[in-house]
Amino acid sequence: MAGKTLFALLLSAALLCSTVPALGGQAADGQTARRGRGADDYLEKAPVAAPPAQAQQDMGDPKAKALFESNCSRCHELSRPLGKNKDRNGWTNTVTRMQKVNGCPITDAEAKAIVDYLVAVRGPAGK
């Protein structure tokens, strides 16, 4: 009986340890796990297929695109935000959360430029 209890405890510990990276801190692949998710992530509509890569490259301000690529790729793949469609308010909430909660080292002006870029390539412009 004691052997079964010990086995159950060890199995539970192994399962718990395998899920810890998803709860915060450093993920197994070396990227920071997502923290501080907002309601906008849960309420968004199903992602719409991204335009072809060349079309995305031609859209938006090149300087803002460079800011987006150099800062957002520090913690996650760029395909993550580029696979979503949000309006200006949704992108503002997301970028502000990355800046204020997750610690992305960007200024407010850089955050605004990144939001403008994301609205241009992955959201209805002007909202």
Backbone as a ProteinNet text record, in pm:
[ID]
protein_1_A
[PRIMARY]
MAGKTLFALLLSAALLCSTVPALGGQAADGQTARRGRGADDYLEKAPVAAPPAQAQQDMGDPKAKALFESNCSRCHELSRPLGKNKDRNGWTNTVTRMQKVNGCPITDAEAKAIVDYLVAVRGPAGK
[TERTIARY]
83	0	87.2	194.7	284.1	351.7	380.3	442.6	351.4	221	125.4	111.5	112	100.9	223.5	342.4	464.9	464	421.9	414.3	318.1	203.4	105.1	161.4	234	295.7	401.8	486	590	529.5	426	359	296.3	232.5	172.1	278	390.9	499.7	554.9	570.4	621.8	526.1	397.5	299	297.4	308.4	309.9	433	548	671.5	666	599.1	591.6	502	416.5	327.4	375.2	476.9	520.7	562.8	638	674.6	555	441.9	324	262.9	300	242.1	319.3	431.5	509.2	656.8	739.4	882.6	932.4	1037	1102.6	1043.8	1002	946.2	1060.2	1027.2	1127.6	1205.7	1145.1	1213.3	1295.2	1308.5	1388.8	1313	1188.8	1109.7	1033.4	1007.4	933.2	789	736.8	597.4	506	387.3	291	237.2	235.6	181.5	84.1	-5.5	-92.4	-185.1	-236.3	-325.5	-447.7	-493.2	-609.5	-733.5	-844.5	-972.7	-976.3	-900.6	-903.8	-853.1	-762.1	-714	-821.7	-907.8	-1009.6	-1134.1	-1157.8	-1280.1	-1263.7	-1141.7	-1121.9	-1185	-1214	-1273.6	-1167.1	-1211.2	-1118.1	-1022.2	-894.1	-798.4	-832.2	-807.5	-826.6	-690.7	-687.5	-560.8	-483.5	-354.3	-269.2	-253.3	-238.4	-211.3	-77.1	-50.1	79.6	193.6	307	420	459.2	463.5	502.6	403	274.9	173.7	191.8	224.6	248.2	370.4	473.6	594.9	569.2	477.2	449.3	358.8	298.8	203.4	272	223.4	272.5	404.4	437.6	559.9	680.8	783.1	900.4	971.7	976.4	1041.8	961.5	829	743.6	753.6	764.4	780.4	909.7	1016.8	1144.7	1133.9	1062.8	1039	963.6	857.6	776.5	863.5	938	1017.1	1126.1	1195	1306.6	1261.1	1146.6	1101.2	1009.5	914.9	816	876.2	980.5	1042.4	1130.8	1150.5	1229.7	1162.5	1029	956	872.2	839.9	756.2	777	731.5	737.4	650.5	693.4	615.1	485.9	481.5	359	243.3	275.4	168.6	81.9	136.8	49.9	6.8	90.9	54.2	-53.3	-86.5	-193.8	-327.4	-331.9	-455.2	-500.1	-628.2	-683.8	-750.4	-712.3	-773.4	-790	-882.9	-896.1	-793.5	-791.2	-692.4	-698.6	-817.8	-831.5	-773.1	-799.9	-746.5	-594.7	-535	-388.6	-327.7	-394.7	-344.6	-341.9	-447.9	-452.4	-340	-318.8	-216.7	-76.9	-44.7	89.6	114.3	13.6	28.2	55	-13.3	9.3	152.3	200.3	337.3	437.4	408.3	496.7	489.2	370	352	354.6	295.7	286.8	403.5	434.2	537.2	676.7	686.9	817.8	891	820.9	887.2	945.4	1075.9	1141.6	1121.6	998.6	969.9	908.9	930.4	872.4	725.9	654.1	514.4	504.9	599.5	599.4	624.8	715.8	742	620.6	554.7	433.7	326.8	310.1	211.3	247.3	375.6	418.9	392.4	416.7	391.3	242	159.6	13.6	-28.2	23.1	-11.1	25.4	142.4	185.6	92	60.1	-26.8	-166.8	-217.8	-349.1	-342.3	-230.4	-215.7	-208.9	-140.5	-121.2	-217.1	-273.8	-358.5	-482.8	-538.6	-661.8	-725.7	-850.4	-917	-854.9	-794.9	-723.5	-815	-759.1	-828.1	-918.8	-939.7	-1028	-954.3
-118.7	0	124.7	122.8	238.6	261.4	153.5	165.6	235.8	204.8	270.1	418.1	450.5	590.4	669.1	610.2	676.3	696.7	595.3	606.5	718	725.7	829.6	968.2	982.4	1111.2	1150.1	1054.8	1083.3	1119.2	1048.9	1078.2	1216.9	1250.3	1383.7	1492.4	1469.9	1568.7	1586.5	1476.6	1485.5	1563.4	1537.8	1610.4	1758	1789.6	1929.1	2000.5	1936.4	1998.5	2023.8	1939	1958.5	2074.7	2121.9	2234	2365.5	2365.9	2488.8	2597.8	2570.7	2680.1	2756.5	2691.2	2759.7	2854.3	2840.4	2923.7	3052.8	3070.3	3193.5	3161.4	3261.3	3239.8	3200	3119.5	3084.5	2956.2	2958.8	2842	2750.7	2626.7	2528.1	2567.2	2639.3	2676.1	2804.1	2857.1	2975	3105.2	3100	3222	3243.7	3368.8	3401.5	3358.2	3290	3246.3	3367.3	3354.8	3465.1	3490.2	3618.8	3658.8	3772	3792.2	3908.7	3914.4	3802	3802.7	3885.4	3956.4	4042.2	3984	4044.6	3998.6	4007.5	4100.7	4115.3	3990	3914.1	3791.2	3683.1	3683.1	3579.3	3614.2	3741.6	3783.7	3806.4	3799.3	3827.8	3720.5	3759.6	3665.9	3568.4	3463.9	3366.1	3436.5	3400.3	3468.4	3450.6	3555.2	3553.1	3524.8	3450.5	3416.8	3543.8	3540	3655.6	3674.6	3800.8	3823.2	3761.3	3739.7	3684.4	3767.6	3702.7	3768.4	3898.2	3899	4019.9	4132.3	4101.7	4204.7	4264.4	4181.2	4233.4	4323.1	4286.4	4367.3	4504.2	4514.1	4640.1	4731.2	4680.4	4758	4817.5	4931.7	4991.6	5065.2	5143	5222.3	5131.3	5140.4	5052.9	5070.1	5193.2	5214	5148.1	5158.2	5094.3	4942.7	4893.2	4748.8	4701	4778.3	4741.9	4742.3	4840.8	4844.2	4719.7	4687.1	4569.1	4443.7	4425.8	4304.3	4292.4	4402.2	4393.5	4379.8	4435.8	4430.3	4312.7	4287.6	4182.9	4043.3	4029.2	3897.6	3859.9	3950.7	3918.6	3810.6	3810.2	3720.1	3614.8	3636.2	3538.5	3549.1	3447	3445.9	3558.4	3620.2	3728.2	3676.1	3548.8	3491.1	3496.7	3506.2	3511	3635.5	3755.7	3871.2	3883.8	3842.2	3855.8	3756.4	3663.1	3568.5	3613.8	3735.6	3785.9	3912.6	3939.7	4065.7	4135.7	4261.6	4341.4	4483.9	4554.5	4696	4774.2	4906.2	4989.9	4970	4964.1	4945.8	4811.4	4707	4574.7	4571.3	4630.9	4633	4722.5	4833.8	4921.4	4846.6	4773.2	4694.2	4591.2	4522.8	4418.6	4477.2	4581.4	4639.8	4704	4770	4829.7	4721.5	4608.8	4497.9	4445	4430.5	4382.7	4481.3	4609.9	4714	4724.4	4734.6	4764.4	4640.3	4529.9	4409.1	4314.5	4291.8	4194.2	4254.7	4388.1	4451.9	4473.2	4481.7	4510.6	4652.5	4667.6	4797.2	4893.8	4938.9	5036.1	5160.8	5272.8	5398.3	5404.7	5501.3	5519.6	5555.2	5634.9	5671.1	5547.9	5460.6	5337.4	5245.3	5238.8	5156.7	5205.3	5336.8	5392.5	5357.7	5366.5	5332.1	5184.7	5098	4954.9	4929.9	4996.8	4983.8	5029.4	5143.5	5193.1	5090.3	5028.8	4926.9	4805.9	4757.7	4639.9	4667.5	4787.9	4823.4	4823	4870.7	4874.8	4735.2	4641.6	4509.4	4402.7	4420.1	4315.7	4371.7	4476.3	4528.4	4629	4661.7	4762.8	4899.8	4959.6	5086.9	5195.7	5275.6	5392.9	5372.9	5251	5229.9	5248.6
0	0	0	82	88.9	-45.7	-117.3	-249.3	-348.7	-344.5	-434.2	-400.4	-271.6	-229.1	-274.6	-256.4	-299.2	-450.5	-524.5	-670.1	-710.9	-645.7	-677.2	-648.5	-537.8	-504.3	-606.4	-644.8	-743.4	-879	-918	-1044.7	-1041.1	-930.7	-916.2	-922.3	-856	-856.9	-997.6	-1070.5	-1207.4	-1296.8	-1282.5	-1362.5	-1326.8	-1199.7	-1155.8	-1209.8	-1201.7	-1250.5	-1400.6	-1474.1	-1619	-1656.8	-1565.5	-1597.3	-1539.4	-1456	-1389.7	-1487.2	-1597.4	-1686.4	-1740.7	-1757.3	-1810	-1707.6	-1580.9	-1476.4	-1455	-1517.9	-1504.6	-1501.8	-1521.2	-1521.3	-1657.5	-1660.7	-1785.3	-1842.1	-1965.5	-2032	-2075	-2104.8	-2140.1	-2264.8	-2358	-2481.6	-2466.9	-2343.8	-2320.3	-2333.3	-2369.1	-2379.7	-2250.2	-2219.3	-2098.7	-2114.5	-2015	-2019.8	-2009.6	-2064.6	-2066.2	-1926.2	-1887	-1757.6	-1781.2	-1689	-1693	-1812.2	-1856.5	-1971.9	-1941.9	-2040.2	-2022.8	-2086	-2053	-2105.5	-2256.8	-2314.9	-2460.1	-2530.3	-2467.9	-2528.7	-2530.7	-2430.3	-2422.6	-2503.9	-2524.5	-2591	-2740.1	-2789.1	-2930.4	-3018.1	-3138.8	-3234	-3281.3	-3345.1	-3399.4	-3495.2	-3492.6	-3578.2	-3725.9	-3799.5	-3944	-4004.8	-4112.5	-4175.8	-4209.2	-4182.7	-4209.8	-4359.7	-4402.6	-4543.5	-4579.3	-4706.7	-4745.4	-4686.6	-4664.3	-4598.2	-4668.2	-4799.8	-4872	-4847.4	-4843	-4818.4	-4679.9	-4580.6	-4446.1	-4444	-4518	-4519.6	-4580	-4673.1	-4740.5	-4659	-4553.2	-4474.3	-4352.3	-4308.3	-4184.8	-4202	-4101.7	-4097.8	-4075.2	-4160.9	-4145.4	-4010.7	-3957.1	-3827.1	-3715.2	-3723.8	-3623.4	-3634.4	-3757.5	-3778.1	-3711.7	-3727.4	-3665.8	-3512.9	-3457.2	-3311.9	-3267.2	-3340.8	-3310.9	-3313.4	-3422.6	-3438.2	-3332	-3302.7	-3208.2	-3063.2	-3028.9	-2889.3	-2861.1	-2947.9	-2919.6	-2930.8	-3013.7	-3029.7	-2911	-2817.3	-2698	-2613.7	-2613	-2522.8	-2594	-2720.6	-2790.7	-2940.8	-3010.5	-3156.3	-3211.1	-3319.8	-3380.3	-3441.7	-3471.9	-3528.6	-3429.2	-3300.6	-3200.2	-3217.9	-3214.4	-3237.9	-3383.5	-3476.7	-3617.7	-3658.8	-3572.9	-3600	-3544.4	-3488.7	-3427.3	-3498.1	-3490.4	-3539.5	-3423.2	-3400.4	-3293.9	-3344.6	-3284.9	-3317.1	-3234.6	-3251.4	-3181.8	-3030.1	-2974.2	-2829.7	-2785.9	-2861.8	-2828.6	-2832.6	-2938.8	-2947.9	-2840.7	-2808.7	-2702.7	-2569.7	-2538.9	-2414.4	-2411	-2522.8	-2528.5	-2511.8	-2588.9	-2582.5	-2445.7	-2390.2	-2256.9	-2152.8	-2163.8	-2070	-2083.3	-2206.7	-2226.5	-2164.6	-2176.9	-2125.1	-1972.6	-1918.6	-1775.4	-1686	-1731.9	-1649	-1675.5	-1803.6	-1837.7	-1847	-1837.8	-1829.9	-1960.5	-2072	-2199.1	-2191.2	-2214.3	-2194.1	-2311	-2331.1	-2436.4	-2373.8	-2440.6	-2393.5	-2435.8	-2381.8	-2422.3	-2570.2	-2620.4	-2762.8	-2849.8	-2806.9	-2881.6	-2877	-2762	-2749.7	-2847	-2858.1	-2950.4	-3094.9	-3128.9	-3264.8	-3294.4	-3197.1	-3215.3	-3232.3	-3152.7	-3167.4	-3306.6	-3352.4	-3486.2	-3592.7	-3578.7	-3674.2	-3671	-3551.1	-3539.9	-3593.5	-3572.2	-3627.2	-3779.6	-3835.2	-3981	-4041.9	-3974.5	-4034.4	-3982.9	-3861.5	-3803.1	-3735.9	-3792.1	-3734.5	-3826.7	-3799.2	-3880.8	-3853.7	-3954.3	-3938.6	-3883.7	-3794.6	-3745.3	-3626.6	-3581.3	-3466.1	-3337.6
[MASK]
+++++++++++++++++++++++++++++++++++++++++++++++++++++++++++++++++++++++++++++++++++++++++++++++++++++++++++++++++++++++++++++++

